[in-house]
Tab-separated table of C-alpha atoms in Angstrom:
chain	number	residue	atom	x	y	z
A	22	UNK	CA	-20.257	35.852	-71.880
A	23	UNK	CA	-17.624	33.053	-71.581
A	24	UNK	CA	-17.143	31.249	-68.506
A	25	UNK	CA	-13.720	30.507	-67.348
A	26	UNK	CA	-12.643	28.564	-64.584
A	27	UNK	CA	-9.363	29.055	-62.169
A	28	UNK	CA	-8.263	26.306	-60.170
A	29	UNK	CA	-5.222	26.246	-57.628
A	30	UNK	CA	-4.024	23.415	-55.621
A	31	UNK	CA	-3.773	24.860	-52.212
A	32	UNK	CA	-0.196	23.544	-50.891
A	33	UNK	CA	-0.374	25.511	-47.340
A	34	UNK	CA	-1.827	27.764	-45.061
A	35	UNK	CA	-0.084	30.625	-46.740
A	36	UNK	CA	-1.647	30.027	-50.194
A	37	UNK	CA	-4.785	29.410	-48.964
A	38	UNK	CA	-4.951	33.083	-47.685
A	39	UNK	CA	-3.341	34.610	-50.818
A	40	UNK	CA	-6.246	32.815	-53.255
A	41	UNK	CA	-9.249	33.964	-50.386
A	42	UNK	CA	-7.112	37.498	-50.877
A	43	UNK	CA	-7.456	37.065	-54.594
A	44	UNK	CA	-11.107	36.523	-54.966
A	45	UNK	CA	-11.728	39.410	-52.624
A	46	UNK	CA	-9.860	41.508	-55.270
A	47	UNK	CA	-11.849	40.067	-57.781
A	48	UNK	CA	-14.689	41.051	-56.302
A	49	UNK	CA	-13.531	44.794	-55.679
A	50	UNK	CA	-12.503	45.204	-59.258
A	51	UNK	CA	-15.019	43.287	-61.423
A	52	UNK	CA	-17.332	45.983	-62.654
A	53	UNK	CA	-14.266	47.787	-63.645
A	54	UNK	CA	-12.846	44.796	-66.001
A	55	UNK	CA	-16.780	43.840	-67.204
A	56	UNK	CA	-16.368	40.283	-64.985
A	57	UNK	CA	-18.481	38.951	-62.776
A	58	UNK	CA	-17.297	36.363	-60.035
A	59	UNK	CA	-20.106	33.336	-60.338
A	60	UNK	CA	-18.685	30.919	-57.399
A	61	UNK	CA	-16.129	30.538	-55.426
A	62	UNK	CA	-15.069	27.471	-53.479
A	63	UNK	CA	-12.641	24.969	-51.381
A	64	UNK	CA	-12.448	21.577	-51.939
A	65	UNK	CA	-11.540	20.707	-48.978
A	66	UNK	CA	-10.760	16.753	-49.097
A	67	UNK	CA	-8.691	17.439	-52.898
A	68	UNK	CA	-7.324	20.624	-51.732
A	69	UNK	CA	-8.262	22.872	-54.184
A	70	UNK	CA	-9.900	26.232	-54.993
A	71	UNK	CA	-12.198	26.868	-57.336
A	72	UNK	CA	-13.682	30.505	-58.851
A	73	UNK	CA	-15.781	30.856	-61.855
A	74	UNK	CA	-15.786	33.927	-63.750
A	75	UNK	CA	-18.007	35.214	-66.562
A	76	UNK	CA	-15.634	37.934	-68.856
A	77	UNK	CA	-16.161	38.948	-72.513
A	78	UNK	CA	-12.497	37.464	-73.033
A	79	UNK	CA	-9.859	35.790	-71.803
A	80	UNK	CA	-7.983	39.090	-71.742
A	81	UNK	CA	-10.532	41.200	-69.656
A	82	UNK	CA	-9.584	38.241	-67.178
A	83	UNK	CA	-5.972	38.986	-67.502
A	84	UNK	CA	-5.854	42.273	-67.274
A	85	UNK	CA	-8.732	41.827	-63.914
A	86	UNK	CA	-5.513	39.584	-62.527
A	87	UNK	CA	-2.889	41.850	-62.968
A	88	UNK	CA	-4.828	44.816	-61.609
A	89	UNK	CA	-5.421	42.574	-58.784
A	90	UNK	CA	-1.668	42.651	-57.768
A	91	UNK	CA	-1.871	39.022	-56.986
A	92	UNK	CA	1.807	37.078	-56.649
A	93	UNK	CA	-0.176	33.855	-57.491
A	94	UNK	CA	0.119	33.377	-61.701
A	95	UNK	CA	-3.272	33.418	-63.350
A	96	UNK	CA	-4.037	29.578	-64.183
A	97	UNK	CA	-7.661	29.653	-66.141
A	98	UNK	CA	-9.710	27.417	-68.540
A	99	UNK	CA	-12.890	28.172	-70.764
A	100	UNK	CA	-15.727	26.265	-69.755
A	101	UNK	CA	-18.212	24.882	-72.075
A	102	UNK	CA	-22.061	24.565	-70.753
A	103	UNK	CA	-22.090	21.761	-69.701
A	104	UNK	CA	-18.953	22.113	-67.921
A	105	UNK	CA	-20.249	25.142	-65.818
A	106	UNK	CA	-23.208	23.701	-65.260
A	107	UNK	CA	-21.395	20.658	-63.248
A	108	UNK	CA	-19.745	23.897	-61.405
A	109	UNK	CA	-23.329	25.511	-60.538
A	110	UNK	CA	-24.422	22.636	-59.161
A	111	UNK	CA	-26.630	21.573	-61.762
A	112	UNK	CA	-28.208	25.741	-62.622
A	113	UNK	CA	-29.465	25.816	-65.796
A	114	UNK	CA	-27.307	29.088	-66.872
A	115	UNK	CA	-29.920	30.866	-68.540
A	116	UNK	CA	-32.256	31.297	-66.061
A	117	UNK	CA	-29.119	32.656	-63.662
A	118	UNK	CA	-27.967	35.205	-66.334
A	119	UNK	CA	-31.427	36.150	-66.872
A	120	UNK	CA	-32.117	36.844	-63.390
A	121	UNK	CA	-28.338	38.488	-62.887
A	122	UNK	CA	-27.775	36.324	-59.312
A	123	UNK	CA	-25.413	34.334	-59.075
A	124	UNK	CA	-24.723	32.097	-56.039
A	125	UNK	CA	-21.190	33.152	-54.468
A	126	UNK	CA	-19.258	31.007	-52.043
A	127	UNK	CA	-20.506	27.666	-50.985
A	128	UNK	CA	-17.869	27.807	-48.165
A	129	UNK	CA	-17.264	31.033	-46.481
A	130	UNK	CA	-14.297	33.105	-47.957
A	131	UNK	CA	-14.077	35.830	-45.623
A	132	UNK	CA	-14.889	36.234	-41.810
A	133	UNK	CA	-17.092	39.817	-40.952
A	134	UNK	CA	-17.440	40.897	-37.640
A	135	UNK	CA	-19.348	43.728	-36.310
A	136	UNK	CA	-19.107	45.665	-33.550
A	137	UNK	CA	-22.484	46.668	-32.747
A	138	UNK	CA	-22.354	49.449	-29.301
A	139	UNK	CA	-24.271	52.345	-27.349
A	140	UNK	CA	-23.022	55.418	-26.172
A	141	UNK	CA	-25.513	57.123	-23.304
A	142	UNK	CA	-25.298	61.005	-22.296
A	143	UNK	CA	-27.353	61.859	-18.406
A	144	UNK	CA	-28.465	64.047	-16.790
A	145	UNK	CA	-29.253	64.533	-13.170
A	146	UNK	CA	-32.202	64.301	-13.520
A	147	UNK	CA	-32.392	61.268	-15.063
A	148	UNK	CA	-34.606	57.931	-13.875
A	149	UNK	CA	-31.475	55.617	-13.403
A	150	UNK	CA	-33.718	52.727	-13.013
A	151	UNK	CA	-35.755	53.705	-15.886
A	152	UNK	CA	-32.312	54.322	-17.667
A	153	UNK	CA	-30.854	50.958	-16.538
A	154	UNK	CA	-34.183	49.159	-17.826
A	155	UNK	CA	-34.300	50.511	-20.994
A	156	UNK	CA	-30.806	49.759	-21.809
A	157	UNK	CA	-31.040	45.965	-20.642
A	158	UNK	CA	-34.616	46.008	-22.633
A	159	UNK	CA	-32.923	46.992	-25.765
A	160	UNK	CA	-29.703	44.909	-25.458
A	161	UNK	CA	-32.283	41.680	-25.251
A	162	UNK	CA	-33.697	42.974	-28.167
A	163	UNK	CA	-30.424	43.130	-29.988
A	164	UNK	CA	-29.413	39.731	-28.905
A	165	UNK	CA	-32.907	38.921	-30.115
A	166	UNK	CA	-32.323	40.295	-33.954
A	167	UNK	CA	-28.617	38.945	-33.652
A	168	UNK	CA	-30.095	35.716	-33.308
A	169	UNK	CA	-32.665	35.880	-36.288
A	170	UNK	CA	-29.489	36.698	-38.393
A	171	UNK	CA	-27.521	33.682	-37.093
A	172	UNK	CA	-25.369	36.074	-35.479
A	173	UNK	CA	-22.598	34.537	-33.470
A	174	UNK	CA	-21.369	36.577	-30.458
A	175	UNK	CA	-17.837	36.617	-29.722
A	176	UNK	CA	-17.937	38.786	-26.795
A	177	UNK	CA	-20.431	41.202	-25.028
A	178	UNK	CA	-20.097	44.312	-22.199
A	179	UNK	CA	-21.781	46.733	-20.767
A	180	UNK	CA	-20.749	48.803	-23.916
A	181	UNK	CA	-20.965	46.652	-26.916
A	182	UNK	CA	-21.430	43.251	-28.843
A	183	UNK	CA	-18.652	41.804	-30.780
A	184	UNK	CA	-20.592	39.844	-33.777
A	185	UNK	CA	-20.027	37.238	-36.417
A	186	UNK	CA	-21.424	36.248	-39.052
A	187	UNK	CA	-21.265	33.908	-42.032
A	188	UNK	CA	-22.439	36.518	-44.745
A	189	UNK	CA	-22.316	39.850	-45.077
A	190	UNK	CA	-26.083	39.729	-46.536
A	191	UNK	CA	-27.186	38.446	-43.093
A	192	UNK	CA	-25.039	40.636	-41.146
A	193	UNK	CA	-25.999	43.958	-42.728
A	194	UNK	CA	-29.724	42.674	-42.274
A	195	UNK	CA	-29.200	42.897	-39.114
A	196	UNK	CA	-27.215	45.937	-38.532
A	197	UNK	CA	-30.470	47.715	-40.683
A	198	UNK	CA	-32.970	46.273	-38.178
A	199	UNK	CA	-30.986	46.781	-35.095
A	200	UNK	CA	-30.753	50.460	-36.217
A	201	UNK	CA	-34.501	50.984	-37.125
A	202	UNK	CA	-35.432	49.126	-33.685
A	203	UNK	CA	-33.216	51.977	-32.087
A	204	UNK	CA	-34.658	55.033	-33.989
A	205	UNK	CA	-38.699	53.530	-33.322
A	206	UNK	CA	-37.289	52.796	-29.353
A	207	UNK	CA	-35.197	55.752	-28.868
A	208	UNK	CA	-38.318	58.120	-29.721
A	209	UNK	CA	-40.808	55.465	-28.017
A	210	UNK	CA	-38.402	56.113	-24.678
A	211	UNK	CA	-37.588	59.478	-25.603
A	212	UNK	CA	-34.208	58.735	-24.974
A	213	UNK	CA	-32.552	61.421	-27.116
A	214	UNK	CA	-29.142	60.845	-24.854
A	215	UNK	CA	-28.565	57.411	-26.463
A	216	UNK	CA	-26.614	56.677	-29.874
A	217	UNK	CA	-26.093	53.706	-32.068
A	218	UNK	CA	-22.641	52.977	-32.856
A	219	UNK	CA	-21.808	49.881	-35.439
A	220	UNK	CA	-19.059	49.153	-37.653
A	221	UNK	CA	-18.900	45.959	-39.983
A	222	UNK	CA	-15.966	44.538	-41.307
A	223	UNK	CA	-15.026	41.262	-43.483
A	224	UNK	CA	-11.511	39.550	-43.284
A	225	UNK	CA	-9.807	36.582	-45.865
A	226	UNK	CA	-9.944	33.145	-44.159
A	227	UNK	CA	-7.410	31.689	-41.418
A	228	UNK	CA	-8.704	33.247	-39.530
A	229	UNK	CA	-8.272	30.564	-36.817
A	230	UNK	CA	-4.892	32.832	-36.551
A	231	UNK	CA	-4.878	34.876	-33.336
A	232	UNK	CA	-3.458	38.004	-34.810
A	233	UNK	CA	-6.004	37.958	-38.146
A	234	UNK	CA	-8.825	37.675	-35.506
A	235	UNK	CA	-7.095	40.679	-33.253
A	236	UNK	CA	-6.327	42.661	-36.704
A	237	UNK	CA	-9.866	42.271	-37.614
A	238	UNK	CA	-11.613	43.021	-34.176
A	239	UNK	CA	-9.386	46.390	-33.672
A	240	UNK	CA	-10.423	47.697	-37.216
A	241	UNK	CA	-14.354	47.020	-36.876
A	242	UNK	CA	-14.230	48.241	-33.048
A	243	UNK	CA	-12.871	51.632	-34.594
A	244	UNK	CA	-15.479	51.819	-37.403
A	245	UNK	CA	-17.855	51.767	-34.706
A	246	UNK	CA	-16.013	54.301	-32.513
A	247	UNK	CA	-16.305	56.633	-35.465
A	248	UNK	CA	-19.944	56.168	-36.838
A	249	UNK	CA	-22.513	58.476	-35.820
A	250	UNK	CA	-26.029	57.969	-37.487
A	251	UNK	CA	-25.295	55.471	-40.141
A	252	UNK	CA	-23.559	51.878	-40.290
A	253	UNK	CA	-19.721	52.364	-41.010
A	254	UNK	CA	-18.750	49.297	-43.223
A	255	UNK	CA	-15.480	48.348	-45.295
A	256	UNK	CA	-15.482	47.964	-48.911
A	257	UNK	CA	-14.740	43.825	-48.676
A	258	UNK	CA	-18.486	43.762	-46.486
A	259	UNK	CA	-19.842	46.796	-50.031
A	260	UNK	CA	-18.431	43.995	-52.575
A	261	UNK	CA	-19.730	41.001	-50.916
A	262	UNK	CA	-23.023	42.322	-49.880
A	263	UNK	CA	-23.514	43.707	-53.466
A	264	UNK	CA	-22.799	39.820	-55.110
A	265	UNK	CA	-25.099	38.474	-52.909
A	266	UNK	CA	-27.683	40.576	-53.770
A	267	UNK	CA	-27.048	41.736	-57.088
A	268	UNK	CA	-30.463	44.185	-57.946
A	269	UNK	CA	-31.324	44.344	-54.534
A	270	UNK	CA	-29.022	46.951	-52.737
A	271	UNK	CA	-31.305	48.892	-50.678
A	272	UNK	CA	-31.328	50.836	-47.356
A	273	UNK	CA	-27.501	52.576	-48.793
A	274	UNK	CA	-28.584	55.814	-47.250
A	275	UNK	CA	-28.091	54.270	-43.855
A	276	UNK	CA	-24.288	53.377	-44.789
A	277	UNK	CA	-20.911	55.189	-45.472
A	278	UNK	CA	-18.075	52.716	-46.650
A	279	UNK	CA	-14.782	53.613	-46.039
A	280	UNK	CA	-12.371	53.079	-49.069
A	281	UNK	CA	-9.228	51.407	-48.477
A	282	UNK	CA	-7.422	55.124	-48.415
A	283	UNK	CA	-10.053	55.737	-45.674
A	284	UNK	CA	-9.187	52.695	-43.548
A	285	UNK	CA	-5.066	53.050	-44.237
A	286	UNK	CA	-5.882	56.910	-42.877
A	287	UNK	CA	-8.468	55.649	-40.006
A	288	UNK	CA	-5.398	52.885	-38.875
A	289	UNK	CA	-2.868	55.118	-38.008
A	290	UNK	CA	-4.905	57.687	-36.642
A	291	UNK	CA	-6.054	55.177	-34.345
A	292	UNK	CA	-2.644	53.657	-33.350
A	293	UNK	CA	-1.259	56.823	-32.647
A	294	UNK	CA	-4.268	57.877	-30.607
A	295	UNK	CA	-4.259	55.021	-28.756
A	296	UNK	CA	0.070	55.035	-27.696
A	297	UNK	CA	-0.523	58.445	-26.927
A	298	UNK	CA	-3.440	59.771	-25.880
A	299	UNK	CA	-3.196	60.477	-21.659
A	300	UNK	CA	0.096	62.542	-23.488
A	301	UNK	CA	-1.245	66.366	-22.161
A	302	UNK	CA	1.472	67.675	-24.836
A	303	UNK	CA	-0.980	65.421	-27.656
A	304	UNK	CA	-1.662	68.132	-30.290
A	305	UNK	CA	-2.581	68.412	-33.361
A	306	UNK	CA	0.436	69.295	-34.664
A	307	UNK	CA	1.975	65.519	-33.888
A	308	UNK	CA	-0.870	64.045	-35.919
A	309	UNK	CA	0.892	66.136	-38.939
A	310	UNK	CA	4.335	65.161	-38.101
A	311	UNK	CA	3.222	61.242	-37.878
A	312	UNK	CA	0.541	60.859	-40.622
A	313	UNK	CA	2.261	62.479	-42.683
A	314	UNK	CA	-0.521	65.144	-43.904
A	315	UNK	CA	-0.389	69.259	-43.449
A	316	UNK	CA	-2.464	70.910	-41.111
A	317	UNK	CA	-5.296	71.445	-43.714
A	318	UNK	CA	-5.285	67.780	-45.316
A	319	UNK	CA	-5.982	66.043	-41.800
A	320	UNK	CA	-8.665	68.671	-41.019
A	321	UNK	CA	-10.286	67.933	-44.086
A	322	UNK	CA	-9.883	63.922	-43.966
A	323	UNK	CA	-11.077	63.891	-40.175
A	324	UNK	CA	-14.138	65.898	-41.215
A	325	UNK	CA	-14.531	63.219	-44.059
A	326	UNK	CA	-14.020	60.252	-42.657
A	327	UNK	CA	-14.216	60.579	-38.839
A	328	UNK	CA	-16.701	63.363	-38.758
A	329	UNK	CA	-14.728	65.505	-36.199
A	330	UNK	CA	-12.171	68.066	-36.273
A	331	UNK	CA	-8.805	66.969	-34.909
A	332	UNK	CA	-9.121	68.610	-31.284
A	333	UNK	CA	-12.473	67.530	-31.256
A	334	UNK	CA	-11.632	64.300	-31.722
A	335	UNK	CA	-8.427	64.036	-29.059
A	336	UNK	CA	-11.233	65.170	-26.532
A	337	UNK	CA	-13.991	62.732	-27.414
A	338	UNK	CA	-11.273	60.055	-26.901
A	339	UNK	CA	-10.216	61.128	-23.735
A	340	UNK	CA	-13.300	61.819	-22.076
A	341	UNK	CA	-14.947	58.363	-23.077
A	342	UNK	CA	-11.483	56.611	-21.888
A	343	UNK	CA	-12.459	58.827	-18.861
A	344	UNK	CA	-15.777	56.993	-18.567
A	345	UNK	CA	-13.929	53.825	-18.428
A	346	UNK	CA	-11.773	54.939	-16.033
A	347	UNK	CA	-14.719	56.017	-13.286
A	348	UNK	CA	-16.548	52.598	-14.693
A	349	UNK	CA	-13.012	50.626	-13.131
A	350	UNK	CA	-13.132	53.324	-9.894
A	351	UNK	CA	-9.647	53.648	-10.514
A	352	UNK	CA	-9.654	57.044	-8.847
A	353	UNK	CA	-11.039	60.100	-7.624
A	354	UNK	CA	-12.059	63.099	-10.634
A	355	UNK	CA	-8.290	64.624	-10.174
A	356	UNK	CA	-6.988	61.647	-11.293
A	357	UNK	CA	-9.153	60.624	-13.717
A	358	UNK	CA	-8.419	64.077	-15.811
A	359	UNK	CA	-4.877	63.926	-15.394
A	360	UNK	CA	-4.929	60.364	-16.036
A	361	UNK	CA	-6.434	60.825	-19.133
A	362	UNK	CA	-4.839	63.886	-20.339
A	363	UNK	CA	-6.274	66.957	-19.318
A	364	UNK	CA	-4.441	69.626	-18.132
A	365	UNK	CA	-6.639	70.712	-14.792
A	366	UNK	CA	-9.824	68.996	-13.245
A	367	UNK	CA	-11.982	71.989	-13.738
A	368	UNK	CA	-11.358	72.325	-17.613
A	369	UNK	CA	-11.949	68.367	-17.344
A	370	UNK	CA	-15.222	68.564	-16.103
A	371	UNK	CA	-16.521	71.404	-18.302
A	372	UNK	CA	-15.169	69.184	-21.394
A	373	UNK	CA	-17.546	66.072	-19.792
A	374	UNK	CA	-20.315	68.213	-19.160
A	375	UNK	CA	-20.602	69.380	-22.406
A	376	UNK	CA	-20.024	66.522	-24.025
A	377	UNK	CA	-22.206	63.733	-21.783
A	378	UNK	CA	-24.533	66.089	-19.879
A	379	UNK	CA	-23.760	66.046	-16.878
A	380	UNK	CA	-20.848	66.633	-13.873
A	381	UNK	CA	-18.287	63.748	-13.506
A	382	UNK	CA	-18.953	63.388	-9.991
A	383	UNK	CA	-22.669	62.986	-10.945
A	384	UNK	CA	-21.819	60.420	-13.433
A	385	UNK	CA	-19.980	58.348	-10.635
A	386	UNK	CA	-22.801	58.927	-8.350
A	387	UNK	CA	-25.722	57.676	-10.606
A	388	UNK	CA	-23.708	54.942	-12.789
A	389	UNK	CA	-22.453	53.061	-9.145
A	390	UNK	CA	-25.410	50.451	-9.978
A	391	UNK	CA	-25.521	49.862	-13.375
């Protein structure tokens, strides 16, 4: 197919992040228009961008740009071969068509962060040393893999790694072999009471910007919140993973992607959660009234997408703000339910037995030293 080239002189910040946006789109919508996005780069001393893209037409590439919804004007040129191969850094063409991989972005395009955490359920019962070991044996392990992957971590508790990464190839590498590491050490331990939680999410550039980095931590902390046995990831991480590694998409029954619907859905869910959670009035009925949806259509999209019916879900998120509150010793049990929404202690602790295995007041006793 012809090989046409777009280049934009980058003028500000502002246009910078509207081309990065662009070739994101590009990459979402692609298969859809018969394209396929070959490179994309910044020139950083000129200024300019670059993106090759193979189309059967210049108008496949149009129409691929309007669907885009880009406020930048389309500004392309055909390439010859010997043009694109000054591009490809010298590729001989053939042999990159042939083998359907193309190299994509010499200079990193979008930031992905994951949020890689582990939720833990006791019992009485329980060996808290033996607990306490295993958990700081399979953090160092994490950090380990993290590591192999070039993993960068932003910030780690007693809960969870924050993660970056310069690929999304590399970063879902290492979600997959985190995860299998848990299933082969969870049933080595037989520490049934522990779950995986990770979420993986890819941003446009500037991100130097405070609020892009906030914007992007909050969403990826949330796909993590939500994920249960498999690797919650956006479809900017689906797209980019998928170019880098064209015929070679494997483990995808350990993933669910969340479409941008998903994610609009997931984001004010979350917000509103959040604001008003230690509400005891918080019913369902005000997630109607403020998303938007009836009764029925937020049942059915909470099952979907956050695997939980809508009271379920208000509980969950109480009684694991709950844990954080006894973590803090902010306060005896009483206020600890109230503070977090409950109506009475005693319902309070039959909700956190049920859902963590064990009392409250045994959870305060036997988590003092971790």
């Amino acid at each position: 197919m012809p090989i046409f080239m777009d280049r934009r002189k980058i003028s500000d910040l502002k246009v910078a992040i509207a081309i990065a946006q662009l070739h994101l789109n590009y990459l979402k919508l692609q298969d859809k228009f018969n394209c396929k996005v070959l490179n994309h780069w910044f020139d950083e001393k000129r200024e300019i961008a670059f993106s090759l893209i193979s189309a059967p037409n210049e108008k496949y590439l149009i129409d691929l740009h309007q669907q885009a919804e880009s406020d930048l004007p389309l500004n392309i040129t055909e390439l010859d071969s010997s043009s694109v191969d000054v591009f490809l850094n010298q590729l001989e063409l053939d042999e990159i068509l042939q083998n359907n991989k193309y190299p994509l972005i010499k200079t990193p395009v979008s930031q992905t962060v994951m949020v890689i955490g582990v939720l833990l359920s006791l019992t009485k019962t329980d060996d808290i040393i033996r607990v306490r070991e295993c958990l700081k044996e399979f953090k160092k392990t994490t950090l380990d893999i993290i590591d192999q992957f070039e993993g960068i971590v932003v910030k780690q508790t007693s809960d969870y790694f924050i993660v970056s990464f310069n690929s999304a190839t590399k970063g879902l590498k290492c979600a997959f072999k985190v995860q299998k590491r848990f299933d082969a050490y969870q049933k080595k331990n037989e520490m049934q009471r522990m779950s995986l939680k990770i979420g993986f999410n890819a941003v446009t550039p500037a991100i130097e910007k405070e609020e892009h980095i906030e914007s992007l931590i909050n969403l990826t902390r949330r796909l993590a919140f939500i994920s249960q046995q498999k690797i919650i990831i956006t479809t900017e991480i689906e797209t980019l993973y998928k170019n880098e590694n064209w015929n070679d998409f494997k483990d995808k029954n350990r993933l669910k992607c969340l479409y941008p619907d998903d994610i609009r859905f997931l984001s004010t869910l979350m917000e509103y959660t959040e604001k008003n959670w230690n509400n005891p009035n918080l019913h369902v009925e005000d997630f109607e009234k403020h998303l938007g949806f009836s009764k029925s259509q937020i049942y059915r999209k909470m099952i979907a997408i956050v695997g939980k019916s809508p009271n379920a879900f208000i509980k969950q998120y109480r009684l694991l703000r709950a844990i954080n509150f006894f973590r803090q010793k902010q306060g005896n049990i009483s206020e600890g339910a109230f503070d977090c929404g409950f109506s009475s202690p005693s319902y309070f602790t039959k909700c956190f037995q049920k859902e963590f295995g064990i009392k409250p007041s045994d959870y305060i006793e036997i988590t003092k030293t971790f």
